[in-house]
Short mmCIF file of C-alpha atoms in Angstrom, two decimals:
data_model
loop_
_atom_site.label_atom_id
_atom_site.label_comp_id
_atom_site.label_asym_id
_atom_site.label_seq_id
_atom_site.Cartn_x
_atom_site.Cartn_y
_atom_site.Cartn_z
CA MET A 136 13.31 24.30 11.51
CA SER A 137 16.06 22.91 13.96
CA GLY A 138 16.69 19.08 14.30
CA VAL A 139 14.95 19.36 17.66
CA SER A 140 11.92 20.66 16.07
CA ALA A 141 11.85 18.11 13.22
CA ARG A 142 11.95 15.37 15.99
CA VAL A 143 9.03 16.87 17.73
CA VAL A 144 6.94 17.11 14.64
CA ALA A 145 7.72 13.35 14.08
CA ALA A 146 6.83 12.24 17.47
CA ARG A 147 3.49 14.08 17.43
CA LEU A 148 2.54 12.42 14.05
CA LEU A 149 3.68 8.94 15.47
CA VAL A 150 1.36 9.13 18.61
CA PRO A 151 -1.81 8.18 16.95
CA VAL A 152 -0.29 5.45 15.08
CA ILE A 153 1.38 3.99 18.15
CA ASN A 154 -1.81 4.27 20.03
CA GLY A 155 -3.91 2.59 17.26
CA GLU A 156 -6.08 5.50 16.36
CA GLY A 157 -4.36 6.90 13.19
CA SER A 158 -2.12 5.87 10.28
CA LEU A 159 0.53 7.62 7.96
CA ALA A 160 -2.24 7.81 4.95
CA SER A 161 -2.00 11.77 4.96
CA LEU A 162 1.54 12.08 6.28
CA ASP A 163 2.74 14.59 3.77
CA ALA A 164 -0.22 16.80 4.22
CA GLU A 165 0.24 16.51 7.93
CA ILE A 166 3.82 17.35 7.79
CA ALA A 167 3.13 20.50 5.72
CA ALA A 168 0.25 21.51 7.94
CA GLN A 169 2.94 21.34 10.88
CA GLY A 170 4.95 24.21 9.12
CA VAL A 171 7.85 21.83 8.51
CA ALA A 172 10.29 23.51 6.22
CA GLU A 173 10.65 21.98 2.80
CA ARG A 174 14.38 20.90 3.35
CA ASP A 175 13.25 18.87 6.48
CA ARG A 176 9.96 17.18 5.13
CA GLY A 177 11.95 14.32 3.84
CA PHE A 178 13.57 13.87 7.31
CA VAL A 179 10.40 13.64 9.11
CA LYS A 180 8.95 11.49 6.71
CA ALA A 181 11.96 9.03 6.96
CA LEU A 182 11.79 8.94 10.50
CA CYS A 183 7.94 8.24 10.81
CA PHE A 184 8.02 5.50 8.16
CA GLY A 185 11.30 4.14 9.46
CA VAL A 186 10.00 3.78 13.06
CA CYS A 187 6.78 1.96 11.69
CA ARG A 188 9.09 -0.38 9.55
CA ALA A 189 11.15 -1.56 12.39
CA TYR A 190 8.56 -1.09 14.97
CA PRO A 191 8.38 -4.48 16.56
CA ARG A 192 12.07 -4.43 17.15
CA LEU A 193 12.29 -0.87 18.41
CA GLU A 194 9.47 -1.54 20.71
CA ALA A 195 11.08 -4.33 22.17
CA LEU A 196 14.38 -2.58 22.57
CA SER A 197 12.53 0.38 24.32
CA ALA A 198 11.18 -2.19 26.71
CA GLU A 199 14.66 -3.26 27.70
CA LEU A 200 15.65 0.09 28.01
CA LEU A 201 12.83 1.56 30.28
CA ARG A 202 12.68 1.00 34.17
CA GLN A 203 8.98 0.70 33.64
CA PRO A 204 6.47 1.43 30.72
CA LEU A 205 5.55 5.10 29.91
CA LYS A 206 1.89 6.08 30.52
CA ARG A 207 -0.31 6.23 27.52
CA ARG A 208 -0.34 10.07 28.06
CA ASP A 209 3.34 9.93 27.63
CA SER A 210 2.99 8.26 24.19
CA ASP A 211 5.04 11.05 22.60
CA ILE A 212 7.85 10.51 24.58
CA GLN A 213 7.71 6.70 23.84
CA ALA A 214 7.72 7.99 20.19
CA LEU A 215 10.87 10.18 20.77
CA LEU A 216 12.63 6.94 22.34
CA LEU A 217 11.72 4.83 19.13
CA LEU A 218 12.95 7.73 16.96
CA GLY A 219 16.42 7.87 18.93
CA LEU A 220 16.85 4.00 18.43
CA TYR A 221 15.83 4.23 14.74
CA GLN A 222 18.38 6.90 14.01
CA LEU A 223 21.03 4.97 15.91
CA LEU A 224 20.37 1.96 14.00
CA HIS A 225 19.41 2.88 10.55
CA MET A 226 20.33 6.61 9.81
CA ARG A 227 23.46 8.20 8.96
CA VAL A 228 22.68 10.82 11.77
CA PRO A 229 25.73 11.33 14.18
CA ALA A 230 25.37 9.36 17.29
CA HIS A 231 25.82 12.38 19.37
CA ALA A 232 23.04 14.37 17.47
CA ALA A 233 20.56 11.36 17.49
CA VAL A 234 21.00 11.32 21.51
CA SER A 235 21.37 14.76 22.21
CA GLU A 236 18.44 16.29 19.94
CA THR A 237 16.14 13.34 20.55
CA ALA A 238 16.60 14.11 24.18
CA GLY A 239 16.19 17.65 23.97
CA ALA A 240 12.90 17.42 21.65
CA ALA A 241 11.28 16.31 25.09
CA ARG A 242 11.39 20.23 25.73
CA GLY A 243 9.65 21.07 22.55
CA LEU A 244 6.78 18.76 23.71
CA GLY A 245 6.61 20.44 27.15
CA LYS A 246 7.92 17.75 29.18
CA ASP A 247 11.48 18.82 30.40
CA TRP A 248 11.55 15.73 32.74
CA ALA A 249 11.67 13.21 30.13
CA THR A 250 15.12 14.69 28.53
CA ARG A 251 16.93 12.77 31.40
CA VAL A 252 15.18 9.64 30.85
CA LEU A 253 15.62 9.72 26.82
CA ASN A 254 19.22 10.74 27.36
CA GLY A 255 19.83 7.61 29.69
CA CYS A 256 18.06 5.35 27.82
CA LEU A 257 19.79 6.06 24.47
CA ARG A 258 23.28 6.22 25.99
CA ARG A 259 22.58 2.97 27.59
CA PHE A 260 21.65 1.53 24.25
CA GLN A 261 24.82 2.78 22.82
CA ARG A 262 26.93 0.91 25.49
CA GLU A 263 24.96 -2.11 25.46
CA SER A 264 24.03 -2.16 21.97
CA VAL A 265 25.17 -5.62 20.81
CA ALA A 266 23.85 -7.34 24.04
CA LEU A 267 20.44 -5.92 23.95
CA GLN A 268 19.87 -6.47 20.19
CA ALA A 269 20.84 -10.10 20.83
CA LYS A 270 18.60 -10.51 23.61
CA VAL A 271 15.37 -9.05 21.97
CA ASP A 272 16.28 -10.90 18.52
CA ARG A 273 15.63 -14.40 20.23
CA ASP A 274 11.81 -13.57 19.60
CA PRO A 275 11.37 -14.23 15.61
CA PRO A 276 8.47 -11.48 15.24
CA VAL A 277 10.88 -9.01 16.83
CA ALA A 278 13.93 -10.14 14.67
CA LEU A 279 11.85 -10.10 11.61
CA TRP A 280 10.11 -6.85 12.24
CA HIS A 281 6.69 -8.25 12.01
CA PRO A 282 3.76 -8.53 14.52
CA ALA A 283 3.47 -12.17 15.73
CA TRP A 284 0.01 -12.62 14.11
CA LEU A 285 1.09 -11.68 10.76
CA LEU A 286 4.38 -13.62 10.80
CA LYS A 287 2.14 -16.49 11.66
CA ALA A 288 0.11 -15.88 8.62
CA LEU A 289 2.88 -15.35 6.27
CA ARG A 290 4.55 -18.58 7.28
CA GLN A 291 1.42 -20.70 7.13
CA ALA A 292 0.45 -19.23 3.80
CA TRP A 293 3.97 -19.31 2.16
CA PRO A 294 6.22 -21.91 4.11
CA GLU A 295 8.75 -21.74 1.31
CA ALA A 296 8.83 -17.95 0.85
CA TRP A 297 7.81 -16.52 4.13
CA GLN A 298 11.31 -15.22 5.18
CA ALA A 299 12.15 -13.52 1.73
CA LEU A 300 8.67 -11.95 1.97
CA CYS A 301 9.56 -10.48 5.66
CA ALA A 302 12.86 -9.24 4.13
CA ALA A 303 11.03 -7.72 1.18
CA ASN A 304 8.57 -5.97 3.31
CA ASN A 305 11.21 -4.52 5.50
CA ASP A 306 12.81 -2.43 2.55
CA ALA A 307 11.44 0.59 1.02
CA GLY A 308 9.87 -0.37 -2.24
CA PRO A 309 11.38 0.90 -5.60
CA MET A 310 9.71 4.08 -7.36
CA THR A 311 8.06 2.63 -10.60
CA LEU A 312 6.65 4.61 -13.36
CA ARG A 313 3.86 4.11 -16.01
CA VAL A 314 4.30 5.88 -19.22
CA ASN A 315 1.08 7.20 -20.99
CA ARG A 316 1.32 5.39 -24.33
CA ARG A 317 -1.22 7.77 -25.64
CA ARG A 318 1.77 10.46 -25.54
CA VAL A 319 4.81 8.45 -25.53
CA ALA A 320 6.56 5.05 -26.18
CA ARG A 321 8.35 3.77 -23.28
CA ASP A 322 11.80 3.40 -25.15
CA ALA A 323 11.55 7.03 -26.01
CA TYR A 324 10.79 7.93 -22.33
CA LEU A 325 13.61 5.98 -21.12
CA GLU A 326 15.93 8.14 -23.28
CA ARG A 327 14.56 11.19 -21.90
CA LEU A 328 15.06 10.15 -18.37
CA GLY A 329 18.53 9.27 -19.38
CA ALA A 330 18.99 12.75 -20.74
CA ALA A 331 18.02 14.20 -17.59
CA GLY A 332 20.38 12.12 -15.69
CA ILE A 333 17.81 9.83 -13.89
CA GLU A 334 18.95 6.09 -14.13
CA ALA A 335 16.01 3.56 -15.05
CA THR A 336 15.15 0.18 -16.48
CA ALA A 337 12.25 -0.99 -18.17
CA CYS A 338 10.07 -3.45 -16.02
CA HIS A 339 10.13 -7.08 -16.56
CA TYR A 340 6.41 -7.83 -16.90
CA ALA A 341 4.52 -4.53 -17.25
CA ALA A 342 4.60 -3.47 -20.99
CA ASP A 343 4.47 0.31 -19.94
CA GLY A 344 6.59 0.26 -16.75
CA ILE A 345 9.83 1.80 -15.80
CA GLN A 346 11.65 1.39 -12.67
CA LEU A 347 14.16 4.13 -11.48
CA ALA A 348 17.15 3.18 -9.61
CA GLY A 349 16.48 5.86 -6.86
CA ALA A 350 13.42 7.80 -6.00
CA VAL A 351 13.05 11.26 -7.21
CA ASP A 352 10.52 14.21 -6.97
CA VAL A 353 7.69 13.73 -9.46
CA HIS A 354 8.33 17.44 -10.67
CA GLN A 355 11.79 16.15 -11.83
CA LEU A 356 10.06 13.64 -14.19
CA PRO A 357 10.18 14.93 -17.73
CA GLY A 358 6.60 15.82 -19.18
CA PHE A 359 5.01 14.74 -15.67
CA ALA A 360 2.86 17.64 -15.32
CA GLU A 361 2.09 17.23 -18.96
CA GLY A 362 0.71 13.68 -18.42
CA ASP A 363 3.48 11.80 -20.07
CA VAL A 364 4.04 9.44 -17.02
CA SER A 365 2.51 8.39 -13.83
CA VAL A 366 3.88 6.69 -10.61
CA GLN A 367 2.15 3.23 -10.39
CA ASP A 368 3.95 -0.09 -9.10
CA GLU A 369 4.51 -2.85 -11.73
CA SER A 370 1.96 -5.30 -10.25
CA ALA A 371 -0.85 -2.78 -10.45
CA GLN A 372 0.08 -2.13 -14.20
CA LEU A 373 -0.73 -5.87 -14.96
CA CYS A 374 -4.48 -5.09 -14.48
CA ALA A 375 -4.80 -3.52 -17.95
CA ASP A 376 -3.18 -6.64 -19.42
CA LEU A 377 -5.72 -8.98 -17.64
CA LEU A 378 -8.76 -6.78 -19.06
CA ALA A 379 -7.11 -6.59 -22.40
CA PRO A 380 -9.00 -9.70 -24.06
CA ALA A 381 -12.49 -8.08 -22.87
CA LEU A 382 -11.80 -4.42 -24.32
CA GLU A 383 -9.62 -4.51 -27.30
CA GLY A 384 -11.17 -3.60 -30.35
CA ARG A 385 -14.45 -2.67 -28.38
CA ASP A 386 -14.57 1.01 -28.38
CA GLY A 387 -17.05 2.55 -26.30
CA ALA A 388 -17.16 -0.69 -23.71
CA ARG A 389 -18.87 0.19 -20.51
CA VAL A 390 -16.60 -0.33 -17.61
CA PHE A 391 -16.85 0.28 -13.83
CA ASP A 392 -14.06 0.77 -11.46
CA ALA A 393 -15.64 -0.13 -8.32
CA CYS A 394 -13.09 1.26 -5.76
CA ALA A 395 -11.14 3.73 -8.03
CA ALA A 396 -9.04 5.94 -5.71
CA PRO A 397 -6.57 7.21 -6.17
CA GLY A 398 -7.02 6.41 -10.03
CA GLY A 399 -4.12 4.65 -11.43
CA LYS A 400 -5.95 1.77 -12.71
CA SER A 401 -8.48 3.70 -14.13
CA ALA A 402 -6.19 5.90 -15.84
CA HIS A 403 -4.19 2.96 -17.30
CA LEU A 404 -7.29 1.35 -18.88
CA LEU A 405 -8.22 4.81 -20.37
CA GLU A 406 -4.64 5.12 -21.65
CA ARG A 407 -4.80 1.65 -23.34
CA PHE A 408 -8.60 1.42 -24.58
CA THR A 409 -11.41 3.74 -25.70
CA LEU A 410 -13.90 3.17 -22.89
CA ASP A 411 -16.99 4.61 -21.37
CA LEU A 412 -15.55 4.39 -17.89
CA THR A 413 -17.20 5.18 -14.48
CA ALA A 414 -14.92 5.41 -11.69
CA SER A 415 -16.32 5.06 -8.18
CA ASP A 416 -15.22 5.24 -4.43
CA ILE A 417 -16.89 5.50 -1.25
CA ASP A 418 -14.88 8.29 0.04
CA PRO A 419 -15.64 11.72 -1.90
CA GLY A 420 -12.44 12.95 -0.76
CA ARG A 421 -10.64 10.14 -2.22
CA LEU A 422 -12.69 10.31 -5.61
CA ALA A 423 -11.52 13.69 -5.81
CA ARG A 424 -7.87 12.30 -6.25
CA VAL A 425 -9.13 10.36 -9.11
CA GLY A 426 -10.61 13.52 -10.78
CA ALA A 427 -7.17 14.97 -10.39
CA THR A 428 -5.18 12.15 -11.68
CA LEU A 429 -7.28 11.70 -14.88
CA GLU A 430 -7.25 15.82 -15.53
CA ARG A 431 -3.58 15.78 -15.26
CA LEU A 432 -3.54 13.01 -17.95
CA GLY A 433 -6.19 14.63 -20.17
CA LEU A 434 -8.47 11.64 -19.63
CA ASP A 435 -12.17 11.41 -19.16
CA ALA A 436 -14.40 9.28 -16.98
CA ARG A 437 -17.69 9.56 -15.11
CA LEU A 438 -17.15 9.94 -11.40
CA SER A 439 -19.51 8.54 -8.72
CA ALA A 440 -19.17 8.74 -5.07
CA LEU A 441 -20.98 5.67 -4.00
CA ASP A 442 -20.89 2.30 -1.94
CA ALA A 443 -20.19 -0.52 -4.05
CA SER A 444 -21.53 -2.82 -1.55
CA SER A 445 -24.79 -1.16 -1.17
CA ALA A 446 -28.07 -3.08 -2.18
CA MET A 447 -29.00 0.03 -3.97
CA LEU A 448 -26.17 0.03 -6.21
CA ALA A 449 -28.03 -0.73 -9.33
CA GLU A 450 -30.58 2.07 -9.02
CA THR A 451 -27.63 4.48 -8.18
CA LEU A 452 -26.01 3.48 -11.43
CA GLY A 453 -29.05 3.78 -13.24
CA HIS A 454 -29.83 0.01 -13.74
CA ALA A 455 -33.18 -1.62 -13.56
CA PRO A 456 -33.71 -2.83 -9.81
CA GLU A 457 -33.06 -6.60 -9.45
CA SER A 458 -32.89 -9.19 -6.83
CA ALA A 459 -30.01 -11.82 -6.23
CA ASP A 460 -31.69 -14.49 -7.93
CA THR A 461 -32.50 -12.67 -11.32
CA ALA A 462 -30.49 -12.22 -14.13
CA ALA A 463 -28.32 -9.09 -14.48
CA PRO A 464 -30.09 -6.48 -16.69
CA SER A 465 -28.97 -5.86 -20.13
CA ALA A 466 -27.69 -2.60 -19.43
CA GLY A 467 -25.03 -4.22 -16.97
CA PHE A 468 -21.37 -3.29 -17.33
CA ASP A 469 -19.01 -5.03 -20.18
CA ALA A 470 -16.28 -5.30 -17.51
CA ILE A 471 -15.82 -4.45 -13.92
CA LEU A 472 -12.61 -3.82 -12.03
CA LEU A 473 -12.93 -4.63 -8.22
CA ASP A 474 -9.72 -3.74 -6.71
CA ALA A 475 -10.94 -4.59 -3.21
CA PRO A 476 -10.47 -3.08 0.03
CA CYS A 477 -7.81 -5.47 1.86
CA SER A 478 -5.14 -5.90 4.52
CA GLY A 479 -2.43 -4.23 2.35
CA THR A 480 -0.01 -7.13 3.34
CA GLY A 481 1.46 -6.84 -0.23
CA VAL A 482 2.44 -3.28 0.19
CA ILE A 483 3.59 -3.17 3.62
CA ARG A 484 7.10 -1.56 2.63
CA ARG A 485 4.99 1.17 1.11
CA HIS A 486 2.57 1.69 4.02
CA PRO A 487 4.57 0.36 7.05
CA ASP A 488 1.96 1.55 9.64
CA ILE A 489 0.04 -1.54 8.48
CA LYS A 490 2.31 -3.17 11.14
CA LEU A 491 0.83 -1.26 13.85
CA THR A 492 -2.75 -0.59 12.61
CA ARG A 493 -3.71 -4.08 11.43
CA ARG A 494 -5.08 -6.84 13.66
CA ALA A 495 -5.59 -10.62 13.02
CA SER A 496 -9.15 -10.14 13.49
CA ASP A 497 -9.52 -7.58 10.59
CA ILE A 498 -8.83 -10.24 8.05
CA GLY A 499 -12.29 -11.95 8.58
CA GLU A 500 -13.76 -8.57 8.46
CA LEU A 501 -12.20 -7.75 5.17
CA ALA A 502 -13.14 -11.13 3.52
CA ALA A 503 -16.64 -10.57 4.37
CA LEU A 504 -16.65 -7.01 2.89
CA GLN A 505 -14.79 -8.38 -0.28
CA ALA A 506 -17.54 -11.22 -0.42
CA ARG A 507 -20.56 -8.59 -0.33
CA LEU A 508 -18.64 -6.66 -2.96
CA LEU A 509 -18.31 -9.66 -5.20
CA ASP A 510 -21.69 -10.48 -4.97
CA ASN A 511 -23.11 -7.23 -5.53
CA LEU A 512 -20.92 -6.26 -8.37
CA TRP A 513 -21.54 -9.38 -10.17
CA ARG A 514 -25.21 -8.50 -10.60
CA GLN A 515 -24.12 -5.31 -12.23
CA LEU A 516 -21.96 -7.43 -15.10
CA ALA A 517 -23.58 -8.13 -18.36
CA PRO A 518 -23.71 -11.75 -19.52
CA GLY A 519 -20.67 -12.48 -21.18
CA GLY A 520 -18.85 -9.57 -19.02
CA THR A 521 -15.59 -9.84 -17.31
CA LEU A 522 -14.81 -8.98 -13.78
CA LEU A 523 -11.27 -8.57 -12.57
CA TYR A 524 -10.78 -9.19 -8.85
CA ALA A 525 -7.62 -7.68 -7.51
CA THR A 526 -6.23 -7.14 -3.88
CA CYS A 527 -2.85 -5.83 -2.76
CA SER A 528 -2.75 -8.70 -0.14
CA VAL A 529 -0.70 -11.86 0.16
CA LEU A 530 -2.94 -13.62 2.44
CA PRO A 531 -4.99 -16.51 0.89
CA ALA A 532 -8.24 -15.79 2.87
CA GLU A 533 -8.67 -12.56 0.70
CA ASN A 534 -7.50 -14.05 -2.24
CA ALA A 535 -7.56 -17.73 -3.49
CA GLU A 536 -10.04 -18.62 -0.71
CA GLN A 537 -12.40 -15.88 -1.27
CA ILE A 538 -12.45 -16.63 -5.29
CA ALA A 539 -12.91 -20.27 -4.45
CA ALA A 540 -15.98 -19.30 -2.37
CA PHE A 541 -17.21 -17.01 -4.81
CA LEU A 542 -17.42 -19.38 -7.59
CA ALA A 543 -18.80 -22.34 -5.53
CA ARG A 544 -21.86 -20.07 -4.63
CA THR A 545 -22.21 -18.22 -8.38
CA PRO A 546 -23.33 -20.81 -10.90
CA ASP A 547 -22.72 -18.31 -13.70
CA ALA A 548 -19.27 -17.53 -12.93
CA ARG A 549 -16.19 -19.05 -14.61
CA ALA A 550 -12.82 -18.33 -13.79
CA THR A 551 -10.58 -17.34 -16.90
CA THR A 552 -7.23 -16.28 -15.28
CA PRO A 553 -4.41 -17.40 -17.74
CA GLU A 554 -2.14 -19.82 -16.50
CA ALA A 555 0.75 -19.18 -18.85
CA LEU A 556 1.84 -16.02 -17.45
CA ALA A 557 5.39 -14.84 -16.91
CA TRP A 558 4.68 -13.32 -13.82
CA GLY A 559 3.34 -14.54 -10.40
CA GLN A 560 2.40 -18.11 -9.41
CA THR A 561 -1.14 -19.91 -9.44
CA ALA A 562 -3.04 -19.65 -6.53
CA GLY A 563 -6.49 -21.40 -6.74
CA HIS A 564 -8.35 -19.86 -9.68
CA GLY A 565 -6.13 -16.70 -9.46
CA ARG A 566 -2.53 -15.38 -9.73
CA GLN A 567 -0.31 -14.40 -6.70
CA LEU A 568 2.65 -12.04 -6.84
CA LEU A 569 4.68 -12.15 -3.56
CA THR A 570 6.25 -8.72 -2.79
CA ALA A 571 9.92 -8.79 -4.53
CA GLN A 572 12.76 -7.35 -2.78
CA GLY A 573 13.79 -4.49 -5.26
CA GLY A 574 10.88 -5.37 -7.47
CA HIS A 575 7.13 -5.41 -7.62
CA ASP A 576 4.75 -5.31 -4.90
CA GLY A 577 2.70 -8.11 -3.37
CA PHE A 578 -0.77 -8.50 -5.61
CA PHE A 579 -3.58 -10.94 -6.50
CA TYR A 580 -5.73 -11.27 -9.47
CA ALA A 581 -8.45 -13.27 -10.56
CA ARG A 582 -10.48 -12.79 -13.75
CA LEU A 583 -13.96 -14.30 -13.87
CA GLU A 584 -16.42 -14.37 -16.84
CA LYS A 585 -20.14 -14.16 -16.71
CA VAL A 586 -21.44 -17.21 -18.55
CA ALA A 587 -24.24 -15.98 -20.88
CA ASP A 588 -27.57 -18.15 -21.05
#
């Protein structure tokens, strides 16, 4: 596939994201479906991710370069302009290729007229780059590559750390592995990586975690196909440590992972403990990914496609029906993991399209859903059981404030989140990790115990 064709594909894939009608969630599959050659797929992906990561600034620059905004039907040309700017600013593509091939890609979209527009804009940017960048960077959201609503939220939530948080969000996150301790010890696997020429170090906080110096294809990882190792961020691996007091020495403990896809946390729990685990997700397609994950690792769990916020959850799970003001049935779970749907503000660097697809109004809606999930799942927990609430968010409304409100309305709930931890910081009744540049993702945990009568 030529450079022009690769840019055509990238522009097409960006159009729904720019227009707020899609995301990059299935980018790899979509790139493959477009017939992109294997050697060009990384380039297309880098273009799409890069444009989304720098979108606030690229959009501001494009507005300076265009005499008038492009019509919505020409969002593909807008995408090409953003792609061209991103190449000139952030990629090692020769400038002449970034300009000529990006402009020429308009022909591949059936819009020959736009070739001259793109060529003129990109060449002007080359001539006036310093002045144009200085002009748009007077606006903090543009300079820091964050939408205004999110920048405001981060400044309010983390007045001492918001700038570092923005910087971390704007970098690509490291590739982190989790060794399957049922098959291999971490130190032994580090030696295998070294022998394969893959530079890596042990994670600071996660006992099974390894951080690579640079990303590699998973099929280059020794023993990946056999289940020796998985890709999982260090923050997500801390889930197993927090649930350990409730699960260690309790073979056959009944555990419910309520929002399990793609299955990393379920798999880690099964690697660490001998459990009777049910993994569920509202989306059957995403639940299938959980099954594939467990199959590769040689692990077993009960899979159930269901809505964990549904009033019929107890009956679906085979529990006796109950009302909100009655005690949980004796058949309740010993532990529940609620990795709740959230804003994803702790993993923006891995999902940079969040900068385009999220709105300030989403936070209240997500918080309401999280509250429903907490209340509903609490009724499925056995007395004395543990519920671990987790999000990949750094916003208090989804985290510390959410748990404070839950405890206030739930008399039989008690927070047991440890205070003496080497990672994160105390956030209300939970623990908050902020996205670390070159390190772990942003994550929140709160551990809750159901007080027995």
